[in-house]
PDB file of C-alpha atoms (C1' of nucleotides) in Angstrom:
ATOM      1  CA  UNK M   1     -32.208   6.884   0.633  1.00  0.00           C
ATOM      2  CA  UNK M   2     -29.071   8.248   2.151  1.00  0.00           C
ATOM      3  CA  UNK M   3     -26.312   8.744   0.546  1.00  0.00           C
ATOM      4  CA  UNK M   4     -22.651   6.833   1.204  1.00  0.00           C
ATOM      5  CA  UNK M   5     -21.693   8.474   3.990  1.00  0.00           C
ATOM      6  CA  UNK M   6     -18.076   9.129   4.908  1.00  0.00           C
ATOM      7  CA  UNK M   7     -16.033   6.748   7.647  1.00  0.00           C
ATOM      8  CA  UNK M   8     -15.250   9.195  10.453  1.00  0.00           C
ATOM      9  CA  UNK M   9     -12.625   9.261  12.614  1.00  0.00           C
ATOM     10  CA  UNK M  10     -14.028   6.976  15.515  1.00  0.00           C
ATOM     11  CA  UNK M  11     -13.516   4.189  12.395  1.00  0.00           C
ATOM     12  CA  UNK M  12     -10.106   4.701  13.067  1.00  0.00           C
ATOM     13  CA  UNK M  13      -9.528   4.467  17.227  1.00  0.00           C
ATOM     14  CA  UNK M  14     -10.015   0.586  17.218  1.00  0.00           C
ATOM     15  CA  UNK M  15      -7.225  -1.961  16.388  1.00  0.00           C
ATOM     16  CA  UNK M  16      -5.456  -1.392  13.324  1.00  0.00           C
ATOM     17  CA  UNK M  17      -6.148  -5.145  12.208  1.00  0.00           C
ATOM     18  CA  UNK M  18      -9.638  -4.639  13.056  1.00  0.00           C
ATOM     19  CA  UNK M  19      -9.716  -1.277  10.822  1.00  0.00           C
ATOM     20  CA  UNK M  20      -7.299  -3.158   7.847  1.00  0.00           C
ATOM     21  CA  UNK M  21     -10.046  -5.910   7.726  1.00  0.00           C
ATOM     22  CA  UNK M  22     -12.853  -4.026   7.534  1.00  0.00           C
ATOM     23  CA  UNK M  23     -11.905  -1.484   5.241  1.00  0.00           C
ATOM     24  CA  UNK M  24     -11.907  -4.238   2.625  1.00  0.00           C
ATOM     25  CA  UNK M  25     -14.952  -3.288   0.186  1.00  0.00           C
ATOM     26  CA  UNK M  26     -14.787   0.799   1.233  1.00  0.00           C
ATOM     27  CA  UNK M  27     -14.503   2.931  -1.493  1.00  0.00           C
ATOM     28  CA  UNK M  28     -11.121   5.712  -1.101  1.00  0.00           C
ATOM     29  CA  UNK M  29     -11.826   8.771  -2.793  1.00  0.00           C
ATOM     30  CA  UNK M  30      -9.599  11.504  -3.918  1.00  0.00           C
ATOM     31  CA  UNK M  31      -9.948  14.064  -6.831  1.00  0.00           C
ATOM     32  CA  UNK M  32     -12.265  13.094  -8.975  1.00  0.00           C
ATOM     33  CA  UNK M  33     -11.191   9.855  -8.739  1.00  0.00           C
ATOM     34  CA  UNK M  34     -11.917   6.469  -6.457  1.00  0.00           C
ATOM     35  CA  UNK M  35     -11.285   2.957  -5.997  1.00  0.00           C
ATOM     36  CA  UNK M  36     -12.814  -0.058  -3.624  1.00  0.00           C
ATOM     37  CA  UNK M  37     -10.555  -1.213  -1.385  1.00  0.00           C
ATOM     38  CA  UNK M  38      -9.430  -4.761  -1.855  1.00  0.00           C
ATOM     39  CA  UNK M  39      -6.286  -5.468   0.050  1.00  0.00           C
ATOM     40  CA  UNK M  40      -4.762  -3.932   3.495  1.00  0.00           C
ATOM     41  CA  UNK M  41      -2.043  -4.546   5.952  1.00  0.00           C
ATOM     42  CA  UNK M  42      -1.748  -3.905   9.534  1.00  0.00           C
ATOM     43  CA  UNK M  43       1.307  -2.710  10.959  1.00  0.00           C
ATOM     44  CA  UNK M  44       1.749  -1.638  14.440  1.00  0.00           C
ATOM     45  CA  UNK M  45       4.346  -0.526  16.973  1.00  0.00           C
ATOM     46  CA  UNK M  46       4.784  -3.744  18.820  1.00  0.00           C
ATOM     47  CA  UNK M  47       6.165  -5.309  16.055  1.00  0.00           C
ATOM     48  CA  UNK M  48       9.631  -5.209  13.681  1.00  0.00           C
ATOM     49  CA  UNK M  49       8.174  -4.455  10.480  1.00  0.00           C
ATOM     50  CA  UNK M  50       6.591  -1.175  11.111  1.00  0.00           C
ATOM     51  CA  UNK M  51       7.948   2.174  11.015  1.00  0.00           C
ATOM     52  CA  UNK M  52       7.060   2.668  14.291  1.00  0.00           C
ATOM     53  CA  UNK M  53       8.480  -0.162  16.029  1.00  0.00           C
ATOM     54  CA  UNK M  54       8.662   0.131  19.982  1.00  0.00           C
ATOM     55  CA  UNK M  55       7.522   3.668  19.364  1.00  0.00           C
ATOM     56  CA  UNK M  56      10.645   5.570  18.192  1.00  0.00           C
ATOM     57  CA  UNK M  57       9.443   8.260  16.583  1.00  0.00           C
ATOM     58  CA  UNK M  58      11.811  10.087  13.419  1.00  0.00           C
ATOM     59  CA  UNK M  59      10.875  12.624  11.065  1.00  0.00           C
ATOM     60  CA  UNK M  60       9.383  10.086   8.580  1.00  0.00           C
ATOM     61  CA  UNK M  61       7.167   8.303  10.785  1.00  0.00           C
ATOM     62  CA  UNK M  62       5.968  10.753  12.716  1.00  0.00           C
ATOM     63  CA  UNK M  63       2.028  11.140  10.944  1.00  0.00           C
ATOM     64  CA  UNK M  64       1.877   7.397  12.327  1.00  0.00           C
ATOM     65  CA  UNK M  65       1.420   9.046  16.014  1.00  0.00           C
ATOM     66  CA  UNK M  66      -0.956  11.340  15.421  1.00  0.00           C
ATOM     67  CA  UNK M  67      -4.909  11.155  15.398  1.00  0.00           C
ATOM     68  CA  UNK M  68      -6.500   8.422  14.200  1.00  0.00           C
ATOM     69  CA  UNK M  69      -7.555   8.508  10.577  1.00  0.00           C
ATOM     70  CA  UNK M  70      -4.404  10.884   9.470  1.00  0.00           C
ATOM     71  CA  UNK M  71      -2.836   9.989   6.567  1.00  0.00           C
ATOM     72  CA  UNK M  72       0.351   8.858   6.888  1.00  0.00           C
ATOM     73  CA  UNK M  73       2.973   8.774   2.954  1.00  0.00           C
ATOM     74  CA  UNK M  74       6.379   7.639   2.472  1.00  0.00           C
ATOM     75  CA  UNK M  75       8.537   6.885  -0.365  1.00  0.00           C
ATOM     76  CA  UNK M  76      10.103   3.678  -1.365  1.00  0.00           C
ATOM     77  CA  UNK M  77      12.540   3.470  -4.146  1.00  0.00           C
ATOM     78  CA  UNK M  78      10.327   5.577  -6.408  1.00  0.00           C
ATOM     79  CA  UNK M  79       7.335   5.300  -5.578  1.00  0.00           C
ATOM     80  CA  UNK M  80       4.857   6.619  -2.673  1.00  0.00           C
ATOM     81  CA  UNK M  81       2.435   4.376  -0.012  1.00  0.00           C
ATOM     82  CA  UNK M  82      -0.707   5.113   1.233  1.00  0.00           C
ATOM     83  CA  UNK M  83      -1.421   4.607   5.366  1.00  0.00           C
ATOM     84  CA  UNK M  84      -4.440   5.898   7.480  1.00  0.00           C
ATOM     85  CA  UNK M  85      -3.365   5.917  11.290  1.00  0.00           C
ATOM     86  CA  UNK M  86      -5.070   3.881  13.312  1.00  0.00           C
ATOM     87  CA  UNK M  87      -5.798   3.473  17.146  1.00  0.00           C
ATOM     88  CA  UNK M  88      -4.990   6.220  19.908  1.00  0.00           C
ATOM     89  CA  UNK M  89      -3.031   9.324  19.451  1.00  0.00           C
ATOM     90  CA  UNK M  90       0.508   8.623  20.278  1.00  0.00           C
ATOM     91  CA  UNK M  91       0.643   4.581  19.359  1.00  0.00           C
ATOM     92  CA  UNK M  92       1.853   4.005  16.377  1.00  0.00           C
ATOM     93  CA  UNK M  93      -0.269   1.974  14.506  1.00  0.00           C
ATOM     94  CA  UNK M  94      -1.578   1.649  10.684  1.00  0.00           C
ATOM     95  CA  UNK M  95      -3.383   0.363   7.550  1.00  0.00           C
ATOM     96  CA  UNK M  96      -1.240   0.132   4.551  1.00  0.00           C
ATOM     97  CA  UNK M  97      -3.822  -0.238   1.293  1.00  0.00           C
ATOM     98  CA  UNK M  98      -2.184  -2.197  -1.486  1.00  0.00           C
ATOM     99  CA  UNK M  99      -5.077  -2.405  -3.558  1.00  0.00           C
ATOM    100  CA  UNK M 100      -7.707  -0.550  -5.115  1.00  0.00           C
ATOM    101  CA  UNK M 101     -10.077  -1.652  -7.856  1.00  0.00           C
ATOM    102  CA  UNK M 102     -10.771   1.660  -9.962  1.00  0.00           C
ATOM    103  CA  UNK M 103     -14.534   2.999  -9.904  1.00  0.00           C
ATOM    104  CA  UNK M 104     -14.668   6.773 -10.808  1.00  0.00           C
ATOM    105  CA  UNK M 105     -11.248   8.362 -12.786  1.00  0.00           C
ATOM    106  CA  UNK M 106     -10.661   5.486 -14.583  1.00  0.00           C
ATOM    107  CA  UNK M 107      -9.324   7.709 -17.926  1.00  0.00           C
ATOM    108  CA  UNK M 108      -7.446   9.555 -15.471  1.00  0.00           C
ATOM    109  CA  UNK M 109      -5.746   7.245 -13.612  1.00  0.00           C
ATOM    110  CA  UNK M 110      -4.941   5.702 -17.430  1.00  0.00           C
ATOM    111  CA  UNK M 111      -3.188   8.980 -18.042  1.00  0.00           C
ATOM    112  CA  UNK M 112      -1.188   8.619 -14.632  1.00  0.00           C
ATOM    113  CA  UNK M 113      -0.518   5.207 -15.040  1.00  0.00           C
ATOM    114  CA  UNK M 114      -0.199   4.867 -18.214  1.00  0.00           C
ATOM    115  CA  UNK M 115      -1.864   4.512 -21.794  1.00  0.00           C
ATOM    116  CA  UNK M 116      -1.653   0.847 -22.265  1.00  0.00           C
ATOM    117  CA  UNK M 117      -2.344  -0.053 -18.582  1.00  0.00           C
ATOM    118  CA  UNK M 118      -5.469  -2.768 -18.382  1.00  0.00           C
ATOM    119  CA  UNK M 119      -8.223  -1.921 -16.004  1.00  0.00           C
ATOM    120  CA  UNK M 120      -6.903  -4.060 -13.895  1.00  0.00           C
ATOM    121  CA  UNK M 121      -3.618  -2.799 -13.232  1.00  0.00           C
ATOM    122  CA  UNK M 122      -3.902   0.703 -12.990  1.00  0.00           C
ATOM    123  CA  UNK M 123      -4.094   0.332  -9.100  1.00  0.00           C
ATOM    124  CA  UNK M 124      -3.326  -3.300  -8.068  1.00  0.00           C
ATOM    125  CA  UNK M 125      -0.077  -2.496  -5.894  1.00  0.00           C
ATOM    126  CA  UNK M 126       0.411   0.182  -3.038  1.00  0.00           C
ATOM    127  CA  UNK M 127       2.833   2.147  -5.733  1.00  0.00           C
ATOM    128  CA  UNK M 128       0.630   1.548  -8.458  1.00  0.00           C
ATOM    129  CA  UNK M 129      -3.149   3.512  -6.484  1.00  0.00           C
ATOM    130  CA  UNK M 130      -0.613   6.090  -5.469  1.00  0.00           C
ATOM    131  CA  UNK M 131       0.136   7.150  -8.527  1.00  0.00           C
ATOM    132  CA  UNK M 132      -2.983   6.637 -10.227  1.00  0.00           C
ATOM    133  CA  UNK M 133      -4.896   8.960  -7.552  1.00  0.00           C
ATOM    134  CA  UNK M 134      -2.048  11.455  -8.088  1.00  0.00           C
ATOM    135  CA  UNK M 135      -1.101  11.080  -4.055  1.00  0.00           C
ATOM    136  CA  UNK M 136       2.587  11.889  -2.828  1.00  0.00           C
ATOM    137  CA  UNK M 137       3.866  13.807   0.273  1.00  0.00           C
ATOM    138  CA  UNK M 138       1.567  16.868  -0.180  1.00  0.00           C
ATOM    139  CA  UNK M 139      -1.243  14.627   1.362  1.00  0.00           C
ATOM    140  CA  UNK M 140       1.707  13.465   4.331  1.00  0.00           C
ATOM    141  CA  UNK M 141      -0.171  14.137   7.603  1.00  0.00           C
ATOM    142  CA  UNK M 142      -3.386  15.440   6.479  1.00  0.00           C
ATOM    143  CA  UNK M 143      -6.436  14.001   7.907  1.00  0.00           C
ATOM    144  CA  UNK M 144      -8.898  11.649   5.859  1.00  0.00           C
ATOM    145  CA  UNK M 145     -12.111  11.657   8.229  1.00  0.00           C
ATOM    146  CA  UNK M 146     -13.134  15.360   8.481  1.00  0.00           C
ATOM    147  CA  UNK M 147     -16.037  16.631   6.565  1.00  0.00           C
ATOM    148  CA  UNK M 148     -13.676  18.926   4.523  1.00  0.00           C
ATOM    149  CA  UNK M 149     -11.111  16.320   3.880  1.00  0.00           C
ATOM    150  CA  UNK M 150      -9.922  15.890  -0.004  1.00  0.00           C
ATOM    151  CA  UNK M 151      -8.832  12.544   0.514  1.00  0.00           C
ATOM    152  CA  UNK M 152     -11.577  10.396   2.355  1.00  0.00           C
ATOM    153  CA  UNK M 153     -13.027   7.265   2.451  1.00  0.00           C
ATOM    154  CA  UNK M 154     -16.651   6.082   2.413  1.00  0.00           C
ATOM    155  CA  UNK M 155     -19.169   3.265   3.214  1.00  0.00           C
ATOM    156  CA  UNK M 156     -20.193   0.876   0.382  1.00  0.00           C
ATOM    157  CA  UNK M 157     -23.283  -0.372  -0.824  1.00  0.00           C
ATOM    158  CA  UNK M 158     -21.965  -4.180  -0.487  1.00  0.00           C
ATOM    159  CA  UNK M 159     -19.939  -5.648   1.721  1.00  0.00           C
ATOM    160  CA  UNK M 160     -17.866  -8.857   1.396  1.00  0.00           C
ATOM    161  CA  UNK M 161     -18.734 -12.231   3.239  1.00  0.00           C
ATOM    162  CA  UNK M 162     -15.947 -13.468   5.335  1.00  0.00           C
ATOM    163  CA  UNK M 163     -15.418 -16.345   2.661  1.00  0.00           C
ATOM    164  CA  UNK M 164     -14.635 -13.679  -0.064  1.00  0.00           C
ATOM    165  CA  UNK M 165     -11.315 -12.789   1.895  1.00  0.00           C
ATOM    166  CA  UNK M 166      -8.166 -14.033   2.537  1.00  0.00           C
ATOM    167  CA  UNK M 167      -6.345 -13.642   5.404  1.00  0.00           C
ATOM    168  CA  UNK M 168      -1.992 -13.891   4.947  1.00  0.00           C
ATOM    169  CA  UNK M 169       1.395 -12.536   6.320  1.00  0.00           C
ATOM    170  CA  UNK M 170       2.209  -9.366   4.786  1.00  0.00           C
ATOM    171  CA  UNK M 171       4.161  -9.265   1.638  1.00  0.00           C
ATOM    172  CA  UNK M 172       7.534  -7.514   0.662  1.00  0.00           C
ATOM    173  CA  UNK M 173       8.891  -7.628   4.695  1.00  0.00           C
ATOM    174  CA  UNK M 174      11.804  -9.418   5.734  1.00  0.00           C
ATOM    175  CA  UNK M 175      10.686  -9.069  10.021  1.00  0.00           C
ATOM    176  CA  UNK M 176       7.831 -10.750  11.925  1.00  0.00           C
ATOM    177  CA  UNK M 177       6.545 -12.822   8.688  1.00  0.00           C
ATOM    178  CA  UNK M 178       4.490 -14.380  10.843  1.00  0.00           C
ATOM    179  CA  UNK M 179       1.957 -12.227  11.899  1.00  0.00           C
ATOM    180  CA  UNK M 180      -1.225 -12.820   9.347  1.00  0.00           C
ATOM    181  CA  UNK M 181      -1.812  -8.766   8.951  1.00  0.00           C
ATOM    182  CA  UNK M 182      -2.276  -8.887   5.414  1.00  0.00           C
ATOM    183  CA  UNK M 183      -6.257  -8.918   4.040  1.00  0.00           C
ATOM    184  CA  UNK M 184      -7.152  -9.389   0.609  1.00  0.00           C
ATOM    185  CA  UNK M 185     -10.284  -9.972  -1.891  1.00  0.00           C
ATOM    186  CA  UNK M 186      -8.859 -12.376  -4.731  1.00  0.00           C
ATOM    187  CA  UNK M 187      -9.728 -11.565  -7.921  1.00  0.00           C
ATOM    188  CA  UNK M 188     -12.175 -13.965  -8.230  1.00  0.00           C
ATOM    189  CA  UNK M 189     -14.313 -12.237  -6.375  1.00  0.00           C
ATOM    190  CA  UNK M 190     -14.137  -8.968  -7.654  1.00  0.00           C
ATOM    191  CA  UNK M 191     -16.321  -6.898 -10.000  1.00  0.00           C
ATOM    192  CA  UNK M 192     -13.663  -7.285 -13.043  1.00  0.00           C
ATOM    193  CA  UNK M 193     -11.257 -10.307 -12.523  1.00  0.00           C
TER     194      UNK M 193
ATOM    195  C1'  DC U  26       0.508 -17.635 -14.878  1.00  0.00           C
ATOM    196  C1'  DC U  27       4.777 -17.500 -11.873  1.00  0.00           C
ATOM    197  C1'  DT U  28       9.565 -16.344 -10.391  1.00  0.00           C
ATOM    198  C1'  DG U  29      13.677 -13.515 -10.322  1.00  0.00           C
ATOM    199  C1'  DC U  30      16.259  -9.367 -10.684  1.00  0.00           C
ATOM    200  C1'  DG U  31      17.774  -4.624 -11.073  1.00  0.00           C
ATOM    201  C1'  DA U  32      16.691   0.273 -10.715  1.00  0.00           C
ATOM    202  C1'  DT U  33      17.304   4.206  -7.630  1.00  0.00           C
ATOM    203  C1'  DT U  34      15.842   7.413  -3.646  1.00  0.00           C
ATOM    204  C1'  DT U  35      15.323   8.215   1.108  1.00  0.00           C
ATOM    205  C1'  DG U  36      15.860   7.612   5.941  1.00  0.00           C
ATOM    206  C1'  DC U  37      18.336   6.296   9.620  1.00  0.00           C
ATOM    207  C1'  DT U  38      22.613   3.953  11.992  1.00  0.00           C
TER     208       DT U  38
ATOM    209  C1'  DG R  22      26.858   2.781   4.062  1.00  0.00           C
ATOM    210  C1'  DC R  23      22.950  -0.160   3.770  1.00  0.00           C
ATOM    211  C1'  DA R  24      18.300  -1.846   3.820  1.00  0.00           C
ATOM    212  C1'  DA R  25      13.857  -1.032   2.141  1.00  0.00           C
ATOM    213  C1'  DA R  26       5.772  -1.908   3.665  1.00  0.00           C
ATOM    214  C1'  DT R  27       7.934  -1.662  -4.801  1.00  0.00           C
ATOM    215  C1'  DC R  28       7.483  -2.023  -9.810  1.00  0.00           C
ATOM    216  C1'  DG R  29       8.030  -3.617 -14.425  1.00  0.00           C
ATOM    217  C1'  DC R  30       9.837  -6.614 -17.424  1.00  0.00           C
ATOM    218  C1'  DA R  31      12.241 -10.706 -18.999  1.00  0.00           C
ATOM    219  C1'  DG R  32      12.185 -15.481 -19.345  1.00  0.00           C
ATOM    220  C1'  DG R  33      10.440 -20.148 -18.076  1.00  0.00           C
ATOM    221  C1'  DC R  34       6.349 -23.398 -17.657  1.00  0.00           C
TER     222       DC R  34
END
DNA sequence: CCTGCGATTTGCT
DNA sequence: GCAAATCGCAGGC
């Protein structure tokens, strides 16, 4: 009877929409707090929507290059999103997680979040887990798949069957709305709808 | 339940 | 200067 063990970085180094798909269902631990994830998007160099687009690297994006499973923050409007890197060192390439459904920390993500914040919506939005894990730029760049990492992620006891999740373009971009990168577990089929 | 809109900060052109 | 990988709330159905 082992004990959930922790993704390591080789989870990382394959295709980031091979990585945002199966990360569905993995719990994300920070603190004393943690969460199953239950939506993800790919983004990746080759394409106009991601921060690293044809590889120009800038002073915000530049976590997205490094090793795979660093954790890559940035701000939008006021609020922070979560990425792990994904792929080789030096492509630009990674999992945005939109969604978590609160397991441990629930009282303290309330607090963070928000007294009168349902279950349900203390971490339902990329903005929203942020702040109820307490994440922002001091977590920029660290890396999520050594033994010693705070923030990490870790293998479930379930998994979800392909017909649990749904498969769409990403949401909130105006370039390459196309591309079906964004994964999700409705909340039908979650623990607490 | 769903849609629309404004707030407000940062990064990059 | 402007666009943005968002959120919360108001108002309609």
């Amino acid at each position: 009877m082992s004990a959930p063990q922790r993704l390591n970085c080789d989870f990382f180094a394959r295709p980031v929409e091979t990585v945002a798909r199966e990360l569905l269902g993995k719990n994300l631990h920070f603190g004393a707090c943690s969460g199953r994830i239950v939506e993800t998007e790919a983004y990746h160099e080759s394409e106009p929507s991601c921060h690293a687009w044809q590889g120009k690297k800038t002073p915000r994006n530049r976590p997205m290059f490094a090793e795979p499973g660093t954790v890559y923050i940035y701000r939008i409007h006021q609020v922070f999103c979560l990425n792990l890197v994904c792929e080789a060192p030096g492509t630009g390439a990674a999992v945005l997680i939109r969604a978590l459904e609160p397991l441990q920390g629930i009282a303290e993500m309330r607090q963070r979040r928000g007294e009168k914040v349902k279950d349900r919506d203390l971490a339902n939005g990329p903005g929203k887990l942020c702040q109820a894990l307490s994440l922002d730029l001091d977590q920029n760049g660290v890396s999520a798949c050594l033994p010693s990492s705070r923030l990490y992620l870790s293998e479930s006891l379930f998994s979800y069957s392909e017909a649990e999740i749904q498969i769409t373009p990403r949401i909130g971009i105006s370039k390459a709305q196309e591309i079906p990168w964004r994964f999700f577990v409705p909340p039908t089929s979650r623990a607490f709808p």
